[in-house]
CSV table of C-alpha atoms in Angstrom, one decimal:
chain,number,residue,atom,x,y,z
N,296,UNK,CA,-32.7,26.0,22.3
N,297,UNK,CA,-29.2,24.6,22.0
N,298,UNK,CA,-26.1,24.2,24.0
N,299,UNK,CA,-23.9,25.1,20.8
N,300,UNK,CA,-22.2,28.1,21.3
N,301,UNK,CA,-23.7,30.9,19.5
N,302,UNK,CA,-21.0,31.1,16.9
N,303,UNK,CA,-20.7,27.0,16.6
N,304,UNK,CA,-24.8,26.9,16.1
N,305,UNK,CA,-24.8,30.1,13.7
N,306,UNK,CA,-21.9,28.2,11.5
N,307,UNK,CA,-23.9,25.1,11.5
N,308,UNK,CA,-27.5,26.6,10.1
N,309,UNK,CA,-25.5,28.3,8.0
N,310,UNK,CA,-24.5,25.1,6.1
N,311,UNK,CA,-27.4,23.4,7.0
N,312,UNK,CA,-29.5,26.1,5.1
N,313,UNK,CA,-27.2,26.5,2.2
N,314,UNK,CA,-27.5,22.9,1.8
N,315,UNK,CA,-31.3,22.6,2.2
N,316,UNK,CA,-32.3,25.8,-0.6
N,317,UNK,CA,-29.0,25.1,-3.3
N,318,UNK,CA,-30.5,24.4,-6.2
N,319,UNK,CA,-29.9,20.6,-7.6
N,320,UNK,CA,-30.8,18.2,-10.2
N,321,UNK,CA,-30.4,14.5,-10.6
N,322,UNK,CA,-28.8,13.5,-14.2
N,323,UNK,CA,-27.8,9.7,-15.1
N,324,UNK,CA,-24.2,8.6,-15.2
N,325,UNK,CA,-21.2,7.9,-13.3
N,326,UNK,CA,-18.9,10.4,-11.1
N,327,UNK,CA,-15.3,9.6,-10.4
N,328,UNK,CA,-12.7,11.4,-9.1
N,329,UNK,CA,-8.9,11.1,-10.7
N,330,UNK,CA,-6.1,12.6,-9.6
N,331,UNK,CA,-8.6,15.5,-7.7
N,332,UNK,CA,-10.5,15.8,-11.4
N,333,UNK,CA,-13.9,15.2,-11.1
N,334,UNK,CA,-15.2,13.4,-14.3
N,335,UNK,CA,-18.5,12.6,-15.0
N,336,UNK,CA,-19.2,10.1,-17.6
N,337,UNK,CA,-22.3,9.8,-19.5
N,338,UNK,CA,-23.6,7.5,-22.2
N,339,UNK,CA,-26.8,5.3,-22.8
N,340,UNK,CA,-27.3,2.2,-21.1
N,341,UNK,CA,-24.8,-0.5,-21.3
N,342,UNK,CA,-21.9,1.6,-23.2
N,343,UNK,CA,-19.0,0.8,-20.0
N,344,UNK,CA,-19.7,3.5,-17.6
N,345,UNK,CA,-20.0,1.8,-14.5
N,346,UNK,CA,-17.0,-0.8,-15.8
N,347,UNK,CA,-14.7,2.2,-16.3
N,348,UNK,CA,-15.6,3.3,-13.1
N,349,UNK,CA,-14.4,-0.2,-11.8
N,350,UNK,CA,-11.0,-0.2,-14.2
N,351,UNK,CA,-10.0,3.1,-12.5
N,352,UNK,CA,-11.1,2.5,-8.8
N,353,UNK,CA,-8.8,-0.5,-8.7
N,354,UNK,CA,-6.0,1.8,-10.2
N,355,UNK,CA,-6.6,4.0,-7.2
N,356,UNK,CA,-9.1,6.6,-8.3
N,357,UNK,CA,-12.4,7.1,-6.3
N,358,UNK,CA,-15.7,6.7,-7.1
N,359,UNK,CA,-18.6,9.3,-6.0
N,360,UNK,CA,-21.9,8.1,-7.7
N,361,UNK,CA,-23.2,5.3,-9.9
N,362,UNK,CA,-25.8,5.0,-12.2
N,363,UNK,CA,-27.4,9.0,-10.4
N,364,UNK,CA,-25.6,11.9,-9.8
N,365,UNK,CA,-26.7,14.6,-7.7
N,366,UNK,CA,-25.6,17.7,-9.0
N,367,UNK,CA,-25.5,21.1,-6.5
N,368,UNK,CA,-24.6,24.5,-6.8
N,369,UNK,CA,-22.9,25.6,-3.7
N,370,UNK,CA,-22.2,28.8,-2.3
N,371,UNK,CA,-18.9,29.4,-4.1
N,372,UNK,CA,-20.7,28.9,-7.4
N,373,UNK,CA,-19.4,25.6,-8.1
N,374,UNK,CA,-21.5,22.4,-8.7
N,375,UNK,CA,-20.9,19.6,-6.7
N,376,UNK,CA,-21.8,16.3,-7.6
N,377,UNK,CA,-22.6,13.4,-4.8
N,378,UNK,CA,-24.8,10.2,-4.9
N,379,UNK,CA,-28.2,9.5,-4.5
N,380,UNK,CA,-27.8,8.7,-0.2
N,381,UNK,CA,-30.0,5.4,-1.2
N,382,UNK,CA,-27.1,4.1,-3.3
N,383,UNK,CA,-24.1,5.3,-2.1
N,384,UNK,CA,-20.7,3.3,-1.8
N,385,UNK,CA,-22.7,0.8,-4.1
N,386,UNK,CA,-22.3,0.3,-7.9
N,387,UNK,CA,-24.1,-1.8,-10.6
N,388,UNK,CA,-21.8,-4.0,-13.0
N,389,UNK,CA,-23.6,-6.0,-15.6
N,390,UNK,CA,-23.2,-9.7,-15.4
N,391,UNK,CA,-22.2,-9.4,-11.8
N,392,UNK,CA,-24.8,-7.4,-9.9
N,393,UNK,CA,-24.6,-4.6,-7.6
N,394,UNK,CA,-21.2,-4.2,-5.4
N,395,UNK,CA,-20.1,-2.6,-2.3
N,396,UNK,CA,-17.4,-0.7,-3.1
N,397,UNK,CA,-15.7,0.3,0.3
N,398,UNK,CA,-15.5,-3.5,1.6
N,399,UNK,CA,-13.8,-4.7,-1.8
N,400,UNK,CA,-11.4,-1.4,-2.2
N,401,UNK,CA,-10.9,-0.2,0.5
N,402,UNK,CA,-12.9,3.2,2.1
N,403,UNK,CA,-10.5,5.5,-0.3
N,404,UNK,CA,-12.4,4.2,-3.3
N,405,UNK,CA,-15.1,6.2,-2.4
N,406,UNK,CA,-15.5,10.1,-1.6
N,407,UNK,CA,-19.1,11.6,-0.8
N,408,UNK,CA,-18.6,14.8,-2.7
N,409,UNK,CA,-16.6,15.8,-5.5
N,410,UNK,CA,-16.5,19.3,-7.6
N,411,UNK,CA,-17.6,18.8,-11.3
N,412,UNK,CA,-14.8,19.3,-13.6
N,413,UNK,CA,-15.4,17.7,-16.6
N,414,UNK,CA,-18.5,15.9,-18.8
N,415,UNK,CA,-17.0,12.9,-20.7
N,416,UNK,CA,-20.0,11.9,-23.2
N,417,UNK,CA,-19.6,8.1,-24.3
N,418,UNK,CA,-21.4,7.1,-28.2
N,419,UNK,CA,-21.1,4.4,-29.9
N,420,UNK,CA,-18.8,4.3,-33.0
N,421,UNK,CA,-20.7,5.1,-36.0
N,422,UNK,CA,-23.1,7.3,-34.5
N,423,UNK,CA,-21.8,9.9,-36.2
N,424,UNK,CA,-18.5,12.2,-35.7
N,425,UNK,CA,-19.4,15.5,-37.0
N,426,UNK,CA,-18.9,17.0,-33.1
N,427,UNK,CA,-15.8,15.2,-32.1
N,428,UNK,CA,-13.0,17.7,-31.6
N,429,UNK,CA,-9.9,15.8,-32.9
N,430,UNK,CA,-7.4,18.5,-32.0
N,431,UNK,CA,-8.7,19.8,-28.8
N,432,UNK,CA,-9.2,23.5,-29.8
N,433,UNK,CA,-12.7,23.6,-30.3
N,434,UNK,CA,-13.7,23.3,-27.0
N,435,UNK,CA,-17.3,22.8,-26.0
N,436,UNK,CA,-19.3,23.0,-22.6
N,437,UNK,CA,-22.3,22.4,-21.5
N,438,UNK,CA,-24.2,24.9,-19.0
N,439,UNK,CA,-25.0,22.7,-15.9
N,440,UNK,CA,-27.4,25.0,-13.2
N,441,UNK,CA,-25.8,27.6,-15.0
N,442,UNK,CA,-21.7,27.0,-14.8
N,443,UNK,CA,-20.7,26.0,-17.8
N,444,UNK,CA,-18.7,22.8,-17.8
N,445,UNK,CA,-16.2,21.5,-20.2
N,446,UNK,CA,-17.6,18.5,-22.5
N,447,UNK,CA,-15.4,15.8,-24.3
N,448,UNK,CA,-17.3,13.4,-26.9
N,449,UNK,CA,-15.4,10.2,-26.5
N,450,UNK,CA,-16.8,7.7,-29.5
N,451,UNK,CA,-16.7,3.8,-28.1
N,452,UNK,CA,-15.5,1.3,-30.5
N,453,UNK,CA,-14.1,-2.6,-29.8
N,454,UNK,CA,-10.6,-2.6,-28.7
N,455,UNK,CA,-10.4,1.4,-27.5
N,456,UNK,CA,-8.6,1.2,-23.9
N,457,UNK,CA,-11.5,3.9,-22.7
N,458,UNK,CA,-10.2,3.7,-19.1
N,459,UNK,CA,-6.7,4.9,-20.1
N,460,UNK,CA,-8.4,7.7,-22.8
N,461,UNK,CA,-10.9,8.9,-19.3
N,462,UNK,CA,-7.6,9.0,-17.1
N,463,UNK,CA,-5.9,11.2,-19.6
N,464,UNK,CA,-8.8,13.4,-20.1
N,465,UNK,CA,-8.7,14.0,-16.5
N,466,UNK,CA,-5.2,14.6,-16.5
N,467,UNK,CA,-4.9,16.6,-19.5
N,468,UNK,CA,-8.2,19.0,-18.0
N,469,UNK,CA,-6.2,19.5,-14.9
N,470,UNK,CA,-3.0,21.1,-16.7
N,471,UNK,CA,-5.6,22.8,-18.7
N,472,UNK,CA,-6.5,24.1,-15.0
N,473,UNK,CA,-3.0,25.2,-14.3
N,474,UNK,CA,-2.6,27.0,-17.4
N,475,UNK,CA,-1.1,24.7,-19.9
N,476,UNK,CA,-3.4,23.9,-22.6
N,477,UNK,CA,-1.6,21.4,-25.2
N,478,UNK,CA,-3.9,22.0,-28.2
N,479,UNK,CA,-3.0,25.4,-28.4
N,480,UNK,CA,0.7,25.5,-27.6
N,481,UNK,CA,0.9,23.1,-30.1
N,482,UNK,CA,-1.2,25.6,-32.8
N,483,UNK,CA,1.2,28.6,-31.3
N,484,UNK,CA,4.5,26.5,-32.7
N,485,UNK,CA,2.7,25.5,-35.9
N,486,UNK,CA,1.8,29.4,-36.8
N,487,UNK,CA,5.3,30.1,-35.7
N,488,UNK,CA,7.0,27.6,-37.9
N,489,UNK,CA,4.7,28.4,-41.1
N,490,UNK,CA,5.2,32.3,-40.3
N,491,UNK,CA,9.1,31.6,-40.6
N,492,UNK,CA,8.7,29.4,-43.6
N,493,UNK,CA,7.1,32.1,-45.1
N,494,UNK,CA,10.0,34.9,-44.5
N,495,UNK,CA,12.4,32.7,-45.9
């Protein structure tokens, strides 16, 4: 029994049950949210994730999950990541220990769900660069409970300003979004120019 109205109560299982059978997986890494992009960084232990997590919260992007992400297909057929409830609002920086994000940055810093838009893969430099894309046409994805999801291999080397390269990523995949896809203007101008060169 409830003292819901009927439409209110049906609403609410409705969510509640959608939330309870979506299917989900746990993956390490980092989910942030930049200007409404939802990045999800990934890398083995130790390469920066959590630190450029912290570089872009205090330059007013948000943080969903440190260290686990929960991943979850929702009705719509988008995944949506979130944290692990355990740790959530909390992040681990090496050196310093764990953090509460909110009570240093402020409760925008944080947001408790955020659609997947883009996997940024962090290797160290050296490790090989036979699958970096360095013109941005090649683009790769990687299925995640099965939407695929665009991937960007991001080598880490001394001195690279990662924070600034993640903020463009997410910038540069939200034009991408709106229909303006940089690589391949770009290629459309070259063929153009060489097709003219050509005819001359």
């Amino acid at each position: 029994r409830t003292h819901l109205v009927t439409g209110h109560f049906m609403n609410a299982a409705t969510v509640l049950m959608q939330n309870l059978t979506s299917p989900r997986i746990r993956v390490p890494g980092t989910m942030v949210e930049i200007n409404g992009v939802g990045v999800l960084l990934e890398g083995e232990p130790g390469i920066g994730k959590s630190e450029i997590a912290l570089a872009l919260i205090e330059r007013g992007h948000s943080l969903v999950a440190d260290d686990t992400v929960v991943l979850k297909l929702d009705s719509t057929g988008t995944v949506q990541a979130s944290a692990v409830e355990i740790t959530r609002e909390h992040m681990e920086i090496r050196g310093l220990g764990i953090i509460h994000v909110p009570c240093l940055f402020g409760i925008s810093s944080m947001r408790n769900e955020r659609r997947l838009d883009l996997i940024i893969c962090m290797r160290k430099n050296g490790g090989g660069e036979d699958d970096i894309d360095r013109t941005g046409l090649d683009a790769a994805y990687r299925n995640v409970l099965g939407v695929d999801i665009p991937l960007l291999r991001v080598p880490v080397a001394a001195g690279r300003d990662l924070t600034h390269v993640v903020e463009v990523a997410a910038l540069n995949q939200r034009l991408k979004q709106m229909g303006h896809d940089a690589a391949r203007e770009l290629d459309e101008k070259l063929k153009v120019a060489l097709a003219r060169k050509e005819g001359e």
